[in-house]
XYZ file of C-alpha atoms in Angstrom:
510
model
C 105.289 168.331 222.823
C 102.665 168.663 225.746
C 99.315 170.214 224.969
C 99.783 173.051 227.646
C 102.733 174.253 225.204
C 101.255 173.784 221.994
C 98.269 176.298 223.332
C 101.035 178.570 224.481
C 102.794 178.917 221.280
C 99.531 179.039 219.478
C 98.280 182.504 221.703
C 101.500 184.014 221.313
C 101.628 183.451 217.649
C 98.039 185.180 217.208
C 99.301 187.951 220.141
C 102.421 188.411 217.599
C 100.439 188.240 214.260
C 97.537 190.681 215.599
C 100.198 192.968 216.682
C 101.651 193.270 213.488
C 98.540 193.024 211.623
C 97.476 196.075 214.213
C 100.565 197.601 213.435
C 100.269 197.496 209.306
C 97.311 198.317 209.833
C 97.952 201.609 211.592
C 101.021 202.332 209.179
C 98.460 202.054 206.149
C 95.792 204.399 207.584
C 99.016 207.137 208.875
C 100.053 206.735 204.745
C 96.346 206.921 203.678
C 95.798 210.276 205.756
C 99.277 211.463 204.853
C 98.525 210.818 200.980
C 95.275 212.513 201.277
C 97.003 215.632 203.021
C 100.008 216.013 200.674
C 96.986 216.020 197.928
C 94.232 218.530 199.619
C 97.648 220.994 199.913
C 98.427 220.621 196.553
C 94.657 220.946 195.561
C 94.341 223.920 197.404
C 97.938 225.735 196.349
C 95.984 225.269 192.946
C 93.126 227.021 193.851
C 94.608 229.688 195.965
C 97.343 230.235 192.772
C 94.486 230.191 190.487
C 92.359 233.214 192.785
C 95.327 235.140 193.037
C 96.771 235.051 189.507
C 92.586 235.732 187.923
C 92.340 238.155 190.746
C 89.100 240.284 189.707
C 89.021 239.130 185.913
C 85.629 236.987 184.713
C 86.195 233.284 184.893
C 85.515 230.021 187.116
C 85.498 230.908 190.724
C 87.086 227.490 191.254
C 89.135 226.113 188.565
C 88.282 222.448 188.184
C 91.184 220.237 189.738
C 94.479 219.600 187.584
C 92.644 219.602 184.097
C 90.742 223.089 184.032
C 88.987 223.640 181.110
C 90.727 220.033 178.746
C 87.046 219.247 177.951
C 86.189 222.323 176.058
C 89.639 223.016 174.673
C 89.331 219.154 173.058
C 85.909 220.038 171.552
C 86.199 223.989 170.665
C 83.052 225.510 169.625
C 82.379 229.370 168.008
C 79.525 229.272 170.918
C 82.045 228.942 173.685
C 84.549 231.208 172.100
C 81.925 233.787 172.474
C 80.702 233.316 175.274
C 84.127 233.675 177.000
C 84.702 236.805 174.893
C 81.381 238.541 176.017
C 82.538 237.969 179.445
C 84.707 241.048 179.641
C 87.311 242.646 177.606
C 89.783 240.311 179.391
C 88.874 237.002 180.929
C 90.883 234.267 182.680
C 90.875 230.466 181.850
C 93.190 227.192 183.112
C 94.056 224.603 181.171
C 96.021 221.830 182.809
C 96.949 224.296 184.900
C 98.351 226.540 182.270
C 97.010 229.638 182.831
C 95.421 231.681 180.142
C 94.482 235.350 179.721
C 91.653 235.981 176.774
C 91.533 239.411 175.198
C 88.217 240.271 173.608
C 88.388 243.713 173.393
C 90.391 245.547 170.280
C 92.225 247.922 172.597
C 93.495 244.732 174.733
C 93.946 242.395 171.740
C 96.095 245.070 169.357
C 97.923 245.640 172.680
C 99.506 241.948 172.875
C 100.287 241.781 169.277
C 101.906 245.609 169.691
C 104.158 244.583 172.773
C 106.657 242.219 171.755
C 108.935 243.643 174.832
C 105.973 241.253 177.179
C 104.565 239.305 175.083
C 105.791 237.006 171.839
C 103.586 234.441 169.539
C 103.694 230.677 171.081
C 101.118 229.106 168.626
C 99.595 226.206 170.253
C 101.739 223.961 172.644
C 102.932 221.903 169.906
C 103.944 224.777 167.203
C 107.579 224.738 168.142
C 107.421 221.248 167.773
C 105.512 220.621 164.870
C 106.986 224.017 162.600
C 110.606 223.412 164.390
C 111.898 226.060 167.081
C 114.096 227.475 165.141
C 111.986 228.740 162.506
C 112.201 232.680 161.588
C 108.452 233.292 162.858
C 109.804 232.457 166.596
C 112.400 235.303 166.223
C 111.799 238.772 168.166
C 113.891 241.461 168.128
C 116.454 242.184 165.486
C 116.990 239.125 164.352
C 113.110 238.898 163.454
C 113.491 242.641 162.209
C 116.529 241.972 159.495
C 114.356 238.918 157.954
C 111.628 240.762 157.886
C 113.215 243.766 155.785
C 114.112 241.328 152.656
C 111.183 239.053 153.072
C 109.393 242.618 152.068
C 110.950 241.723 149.080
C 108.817 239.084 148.033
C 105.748 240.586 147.626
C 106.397 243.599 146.019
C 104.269 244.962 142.703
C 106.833 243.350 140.560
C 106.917 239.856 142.712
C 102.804 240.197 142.566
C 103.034 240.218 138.882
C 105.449 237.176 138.498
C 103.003 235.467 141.322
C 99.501 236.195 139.289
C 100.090 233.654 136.289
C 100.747 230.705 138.408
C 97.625 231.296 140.241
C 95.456 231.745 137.355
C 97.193 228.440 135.853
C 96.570 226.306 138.785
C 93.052 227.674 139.651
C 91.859 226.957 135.815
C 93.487 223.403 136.249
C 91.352 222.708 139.522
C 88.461 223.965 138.393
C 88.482 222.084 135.022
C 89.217 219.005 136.951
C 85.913 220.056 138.915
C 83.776 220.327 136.370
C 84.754 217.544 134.863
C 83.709 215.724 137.780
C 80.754 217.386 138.405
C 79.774 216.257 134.491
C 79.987 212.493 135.905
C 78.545 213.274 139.266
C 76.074 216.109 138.898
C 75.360 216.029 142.735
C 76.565 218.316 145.612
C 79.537 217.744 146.960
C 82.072 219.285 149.893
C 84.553 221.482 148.515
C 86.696 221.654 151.841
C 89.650 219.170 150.695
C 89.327 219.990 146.657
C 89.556 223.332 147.590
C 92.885 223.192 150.231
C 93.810 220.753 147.069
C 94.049 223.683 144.707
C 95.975 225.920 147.377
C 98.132 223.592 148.378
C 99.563 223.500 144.306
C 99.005 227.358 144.338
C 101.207 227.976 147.494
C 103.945 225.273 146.274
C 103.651 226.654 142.204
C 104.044 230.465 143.521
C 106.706 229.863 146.262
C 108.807 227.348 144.360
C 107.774 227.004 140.641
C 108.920 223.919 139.087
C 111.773 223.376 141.007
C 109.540 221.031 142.586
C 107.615 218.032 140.833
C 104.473 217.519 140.608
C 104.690 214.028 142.893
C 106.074 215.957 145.200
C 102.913 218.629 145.341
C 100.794 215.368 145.081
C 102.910 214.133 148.216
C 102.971 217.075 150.564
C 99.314 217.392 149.700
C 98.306 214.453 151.080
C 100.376 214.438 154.412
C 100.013 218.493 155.207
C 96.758 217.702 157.057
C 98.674 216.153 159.744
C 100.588 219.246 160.247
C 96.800 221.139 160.198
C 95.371 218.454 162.887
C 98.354 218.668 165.336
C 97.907 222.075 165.849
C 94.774 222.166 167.337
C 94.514 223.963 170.643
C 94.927 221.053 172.672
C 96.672 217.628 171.361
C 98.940 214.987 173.546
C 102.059 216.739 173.610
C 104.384 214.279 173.396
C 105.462 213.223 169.865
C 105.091 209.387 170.485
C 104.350 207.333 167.546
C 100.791 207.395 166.220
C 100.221 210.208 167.924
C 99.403 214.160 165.746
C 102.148 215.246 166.319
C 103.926 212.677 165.877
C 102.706 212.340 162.357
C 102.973 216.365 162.105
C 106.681 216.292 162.279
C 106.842 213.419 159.916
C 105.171 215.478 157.833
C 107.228 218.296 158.163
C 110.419 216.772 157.597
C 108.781 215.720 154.365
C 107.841 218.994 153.371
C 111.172 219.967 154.310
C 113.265 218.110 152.227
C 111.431 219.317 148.987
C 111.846 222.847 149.827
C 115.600 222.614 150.570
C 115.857 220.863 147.304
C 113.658 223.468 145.414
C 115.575 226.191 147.192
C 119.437 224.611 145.996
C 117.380 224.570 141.946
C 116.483 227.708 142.229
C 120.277 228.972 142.959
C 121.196 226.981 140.192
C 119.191 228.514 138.131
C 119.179 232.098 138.920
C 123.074 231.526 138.893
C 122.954 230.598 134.939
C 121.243 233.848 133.844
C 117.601 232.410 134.696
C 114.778 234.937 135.257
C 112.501 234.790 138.413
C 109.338 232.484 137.525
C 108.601 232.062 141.580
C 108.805 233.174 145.131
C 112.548 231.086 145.413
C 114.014 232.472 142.146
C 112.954 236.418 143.030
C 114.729 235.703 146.607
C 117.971 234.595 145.205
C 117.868 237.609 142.171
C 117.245 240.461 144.821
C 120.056 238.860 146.858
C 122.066 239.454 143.812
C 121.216 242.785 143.015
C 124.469 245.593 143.137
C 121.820 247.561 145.354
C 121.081 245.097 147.839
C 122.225 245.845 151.320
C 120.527 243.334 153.295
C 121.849 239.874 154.050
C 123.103 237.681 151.592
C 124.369 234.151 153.161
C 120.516 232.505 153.410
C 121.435 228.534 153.407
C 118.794 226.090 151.513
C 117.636 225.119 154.792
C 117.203 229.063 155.640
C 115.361 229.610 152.882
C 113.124 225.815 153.344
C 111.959 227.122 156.272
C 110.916 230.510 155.483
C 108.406 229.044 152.868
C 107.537 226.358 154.704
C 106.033 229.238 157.064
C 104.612 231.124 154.332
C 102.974 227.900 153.704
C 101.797 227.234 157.148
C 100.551 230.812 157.117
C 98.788 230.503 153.444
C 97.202 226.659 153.483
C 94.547 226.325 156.044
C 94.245 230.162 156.070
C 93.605 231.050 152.643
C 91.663 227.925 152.256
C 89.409 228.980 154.810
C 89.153 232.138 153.224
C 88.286 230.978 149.730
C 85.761 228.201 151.019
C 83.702 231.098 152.894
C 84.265 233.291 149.526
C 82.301 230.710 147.817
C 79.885 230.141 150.329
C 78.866 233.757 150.686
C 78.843 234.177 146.938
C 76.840 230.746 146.564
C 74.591 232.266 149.359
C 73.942 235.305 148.255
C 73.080 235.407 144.012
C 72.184 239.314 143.953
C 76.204 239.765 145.155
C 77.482 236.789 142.848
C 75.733 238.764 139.956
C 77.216 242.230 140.516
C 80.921 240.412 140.911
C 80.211 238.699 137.115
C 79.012 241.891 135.820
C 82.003 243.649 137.129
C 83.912 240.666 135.149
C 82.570 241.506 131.945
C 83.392 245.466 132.208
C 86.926 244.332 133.551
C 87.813 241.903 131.477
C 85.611 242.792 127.973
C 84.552 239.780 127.964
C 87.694 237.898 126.920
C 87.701 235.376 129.565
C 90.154 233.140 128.265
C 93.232 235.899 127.930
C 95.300 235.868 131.547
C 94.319 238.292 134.463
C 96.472 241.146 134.758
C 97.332 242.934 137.798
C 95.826 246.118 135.987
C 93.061 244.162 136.026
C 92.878 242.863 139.771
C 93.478 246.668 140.336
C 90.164 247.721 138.787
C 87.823 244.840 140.308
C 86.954 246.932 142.895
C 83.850 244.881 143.755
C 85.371 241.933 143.919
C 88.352 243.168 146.342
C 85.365 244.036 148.949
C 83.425 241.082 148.485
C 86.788 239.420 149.707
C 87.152 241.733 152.092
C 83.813 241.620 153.905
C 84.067 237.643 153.623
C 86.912 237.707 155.790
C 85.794 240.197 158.221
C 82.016 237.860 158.752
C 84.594 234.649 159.111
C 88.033 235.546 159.845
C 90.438 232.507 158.869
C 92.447 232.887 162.065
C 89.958 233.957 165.346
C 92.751 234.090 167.859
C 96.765 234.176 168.183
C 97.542 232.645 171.261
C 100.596 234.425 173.033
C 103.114 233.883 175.544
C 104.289 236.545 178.388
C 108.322 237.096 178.866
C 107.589 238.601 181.722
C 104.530 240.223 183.813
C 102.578 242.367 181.507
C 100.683 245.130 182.600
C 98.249 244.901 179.898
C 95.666 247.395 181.389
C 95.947 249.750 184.503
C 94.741 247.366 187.287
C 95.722 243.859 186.409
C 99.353 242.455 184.990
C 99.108 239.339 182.762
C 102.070 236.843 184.890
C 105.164 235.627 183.491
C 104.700 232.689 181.762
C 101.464 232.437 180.978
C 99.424 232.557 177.854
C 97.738 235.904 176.705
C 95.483 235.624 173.258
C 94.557 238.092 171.594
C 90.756 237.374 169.899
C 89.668 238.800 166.449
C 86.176 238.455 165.880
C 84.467 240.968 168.582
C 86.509 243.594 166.540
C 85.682 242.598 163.368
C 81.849 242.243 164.510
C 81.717 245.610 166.379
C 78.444 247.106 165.566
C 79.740 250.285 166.235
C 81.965 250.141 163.336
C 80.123 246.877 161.487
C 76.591 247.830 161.792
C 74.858 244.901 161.254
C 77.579 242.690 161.686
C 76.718 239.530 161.048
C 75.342 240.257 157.462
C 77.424 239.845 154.605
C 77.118 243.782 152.735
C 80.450 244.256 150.578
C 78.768 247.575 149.824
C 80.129 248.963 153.259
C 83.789 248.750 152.290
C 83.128 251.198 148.961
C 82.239 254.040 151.055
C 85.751 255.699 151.531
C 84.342 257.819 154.488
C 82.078 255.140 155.662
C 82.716 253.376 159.379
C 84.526 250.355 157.708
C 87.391 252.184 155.998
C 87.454 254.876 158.824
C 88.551 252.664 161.526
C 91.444 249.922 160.050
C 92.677 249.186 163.753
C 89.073 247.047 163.982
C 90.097 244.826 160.752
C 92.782 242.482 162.329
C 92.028 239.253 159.880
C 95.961 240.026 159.216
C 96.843 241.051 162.859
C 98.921 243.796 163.712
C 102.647 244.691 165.152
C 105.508 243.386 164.211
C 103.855 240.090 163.218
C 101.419 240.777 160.987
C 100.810 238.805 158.088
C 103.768 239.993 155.601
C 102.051 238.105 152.560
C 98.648 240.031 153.511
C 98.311 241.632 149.964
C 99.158 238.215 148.235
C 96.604 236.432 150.042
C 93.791 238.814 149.406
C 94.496 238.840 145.589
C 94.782 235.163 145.491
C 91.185 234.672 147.123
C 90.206 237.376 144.704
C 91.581 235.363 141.736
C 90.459 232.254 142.647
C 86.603 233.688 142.815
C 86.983 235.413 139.670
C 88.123 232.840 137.738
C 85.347 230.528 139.428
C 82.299 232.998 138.720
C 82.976 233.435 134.724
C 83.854 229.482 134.439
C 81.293 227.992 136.519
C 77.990 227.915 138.222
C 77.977 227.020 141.572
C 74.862 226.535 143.706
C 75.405 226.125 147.743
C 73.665 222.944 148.922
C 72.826 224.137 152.931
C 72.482 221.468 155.032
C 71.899 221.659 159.287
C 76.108 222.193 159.412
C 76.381 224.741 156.887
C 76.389 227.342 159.831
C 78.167 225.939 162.062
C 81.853 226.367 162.439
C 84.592 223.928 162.565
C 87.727 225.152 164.545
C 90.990 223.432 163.554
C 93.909 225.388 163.207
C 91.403 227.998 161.185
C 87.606 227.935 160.621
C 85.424 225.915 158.138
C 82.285 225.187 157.367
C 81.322 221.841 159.720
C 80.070 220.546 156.282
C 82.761 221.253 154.133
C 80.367 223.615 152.163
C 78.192 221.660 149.397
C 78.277 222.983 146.363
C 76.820 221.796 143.260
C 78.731 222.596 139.834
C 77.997 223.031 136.455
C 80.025 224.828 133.510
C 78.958 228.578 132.590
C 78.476 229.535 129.074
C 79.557 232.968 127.507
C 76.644 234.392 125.034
């Protein structure tokens, strides 16, 4: 091969190879540039959506790209909370592009949970997963109606009174086991998990008696947390293994199966003459009443699943409730002595004989102690919602379809207005009959309002109430504060970001 053609093929060879090498190059940069394009649209559709659905409302001018507001909804603080709430009576937010209406004001907030025609109760994205879609407390409508007319049922006077003596039993349990503890350890300690402890065997004692065992309470003790951690407001939404909610639903099939199996006992029972010791056993005797008119076929499962509500409505809840109960109490000795002197003119001193509902009736004191703890630290802040379809919540803006709506608690129950004061803990104001408090019940939504509002609200009040008066005449209890004792932690409810330290010691009776 002659040197003249070597050269030749050589030049066209680099002509050919630059060519294409110009060519890839130019297809690259047309793909870069057509990437980037399809992007930017896409990034501003976002933006433009995001204007037009928050038209005039308070929030971001510019919603941060895809995530919104992920970082604060991972980390949820009360200081947040509040300042979105102060930012107008409603208030837009995105999250991942979900977007989300906040209600502040009462008139807004007892709107949503009055409008179940716009607007029905969608938890946090995982609820349906985590309590199962099917559950009674997704219902609207009828169907949600005709439970709700025998699950009345169940907390009657009567049912209160068959209720009372399992709480008393497992509250003097716990707090024997306390103080027993506290007699080897003298020291402060949290009372966040003891505490959900004792109302986890409360809740399972007064909706299923001893149709289930006591492993069993141990058991679905020690896994319901999972079920509390998934449902924080945000959480990777896919159930993968490892993952909350993964763990959640483990959980709940768990709790399930004990539930289904108390509720088959319980029709056992009842159907060999038994009398109603529990929640399960009144259920199945009002079914069986010549009277009853309501419906009748409830399968095990049914009934599983309505408790397993009432216990996803009463655990983190009413242990929130009862940990701030003893932290205001703890906090505040001139109120902790008027509630133990109440005690002794209620109950004569005989501390040992069982409570009677006669009795809860005539602790008046105690009933607004409970009361005003709630109302400083509601258990439940916020409900979030989710619109059928657009939702002309006020007369110049209409919430979208498909987007969240939450109604917010605490500016109503902190309205100075009605409050004054409102951050100080005064039981005092809920005695005057004709005081602000008691004159304006729309601003007290710790229980919520509409057709969803908390059916075992009576139950849950007396249980706190219990709980404290069986705790004040047993026990001393000193609060340890510590930097975290004021600040709240938001899970599914609130806590203390300490647990609240307490330090125990046994009370003696003169």
């Amino acid at each position: 091969m002659s040197l003249e053609f070597k050269a030749a093929t050589t030049a066209l060879y680099n002509a050919t190879s630059s060519q294409v090498t110009s060519t890839a190059q130019s297809g690259s940069m047309s793909w870069l540039y057509t990437t980037a394009a399809i992007v930017g649209g896409l990034l501003a559709l976002e933006q433009a959506v995001w204007r037009y659905k928050k038209r005039h409302l308070p929030g971001d001018t510019w919603a941060i790209p895809i995530i919104g507001r992920f970082a604060d909804s991972t980390k949820p603080t009360m200081e947040n909370y509040k300042r979105q709430w102060d930012s107008g009576p409603l208030s837009a937010v995105s999250v991942f592009n979900i977007f989300i209406v906040m209600a502040s004001s009462n008139e807004y907030s007892r709107k949503i949970l009055n409008s179940p025609m716009y607007a029905e109760p969608a938890l946090v994205h995982s609820g349906k997963l985590v309590i199962g879609s099917d559950n009674w407390v997704f219902l609207t409508g009828k169907d949600h109606v005709d439970y709700r007319k025998v699950l009345n049922l169940l907390f009657t006077r009567k049912a209160l009174g068959i209720y009372l003596g399992l709480q008393e039993t497992v509250a003097r349990k716990h707090m024997t086991r306390w103080l027993k503890e506290a007699a080897a350890d003298p020291s402060a300690k949290p009372i966040m998990m003891t505490a959900r402890h004792m109302n986890m065997e409360t809740s399972l004692r007064v909706f299923c008696g001893y149709h289930i065992p006591d492993s069993a309470v141990e058991e679905i003790n020690s896994k319901y947390w999972f079920i509390t951690q998934s449902l924080e407001l945000v959480n990777f939404p896919i159930p993968l293994p490892g993952t909350k909610v993964y763990k959640a639903i483990q959980a709940r099939k768990l709790v399930m199966h004990w539930l289904e199996l108390a509720a088959k006992k319980s029709k056992i029972a009842m159907a060999e003459g038994g009398q109603s010791e529990c929640m399960l056993d009144e259920w199945v005797s009002i079914m069986a009443e010549p009277g009853y008119k309501g419906r009748k076929d409830f399968s095990d499962y049914e009934m599983a699943q309505v408790v397993f509500s009432f216990l996803f409505a009463s655990q983190d809840a009413m242990s929130s409730g009862l940990i701030y109960g003893f932290q205001h109490l703890a906090d505040n000795p001139e109120i902790l002595a008027k509630v133990r002197k109440e005690q002794e003119r209620v109950r004569m001193g005989n501390y040992e004989d069982p409570i009677t509902l006669e009795q809860m009736d005539d602790m008046v004191y105690l009933q607004a102690v409970v009361k005003e703890s709630m109302r400083v630290k509601p258990p439940v802040t916020m409900v979030p919602y989710k619109c059928k379809k657009p939702f002309p919540i006020s007369e110049n803006y209409t919430v979208p379809a498909g987007s969240m709506v939450i109604p917010s608690f605490y500016n109503s129950l902190h309205d100075s207005e009605v409050y004054p004061n409102p951050e100080a803990f005064y039981p005092e104001r809920w005695l005057d009959q004709r005081g602000s408090a008691n004159s304006n019940p729309k601003n007290y939504l710790v229980f919520g309002s509409g057709p969803h509002k908390c059916i075992g609200l009576e139950y849950a009040q007396m249980n706190i109430a219990l709980v404290l008066a069986t705790a004040v005449t047993m026990m001393n209890f000193q609060h340890e504060a510590t930097p975290l004792s004021e600040k709240v932690e938001i899970i599914a409810t609130i806590f203390p970001k300490d647990g609240c330290h307490l330090k125990l010691s046994p009370r003696t009776h003169a």
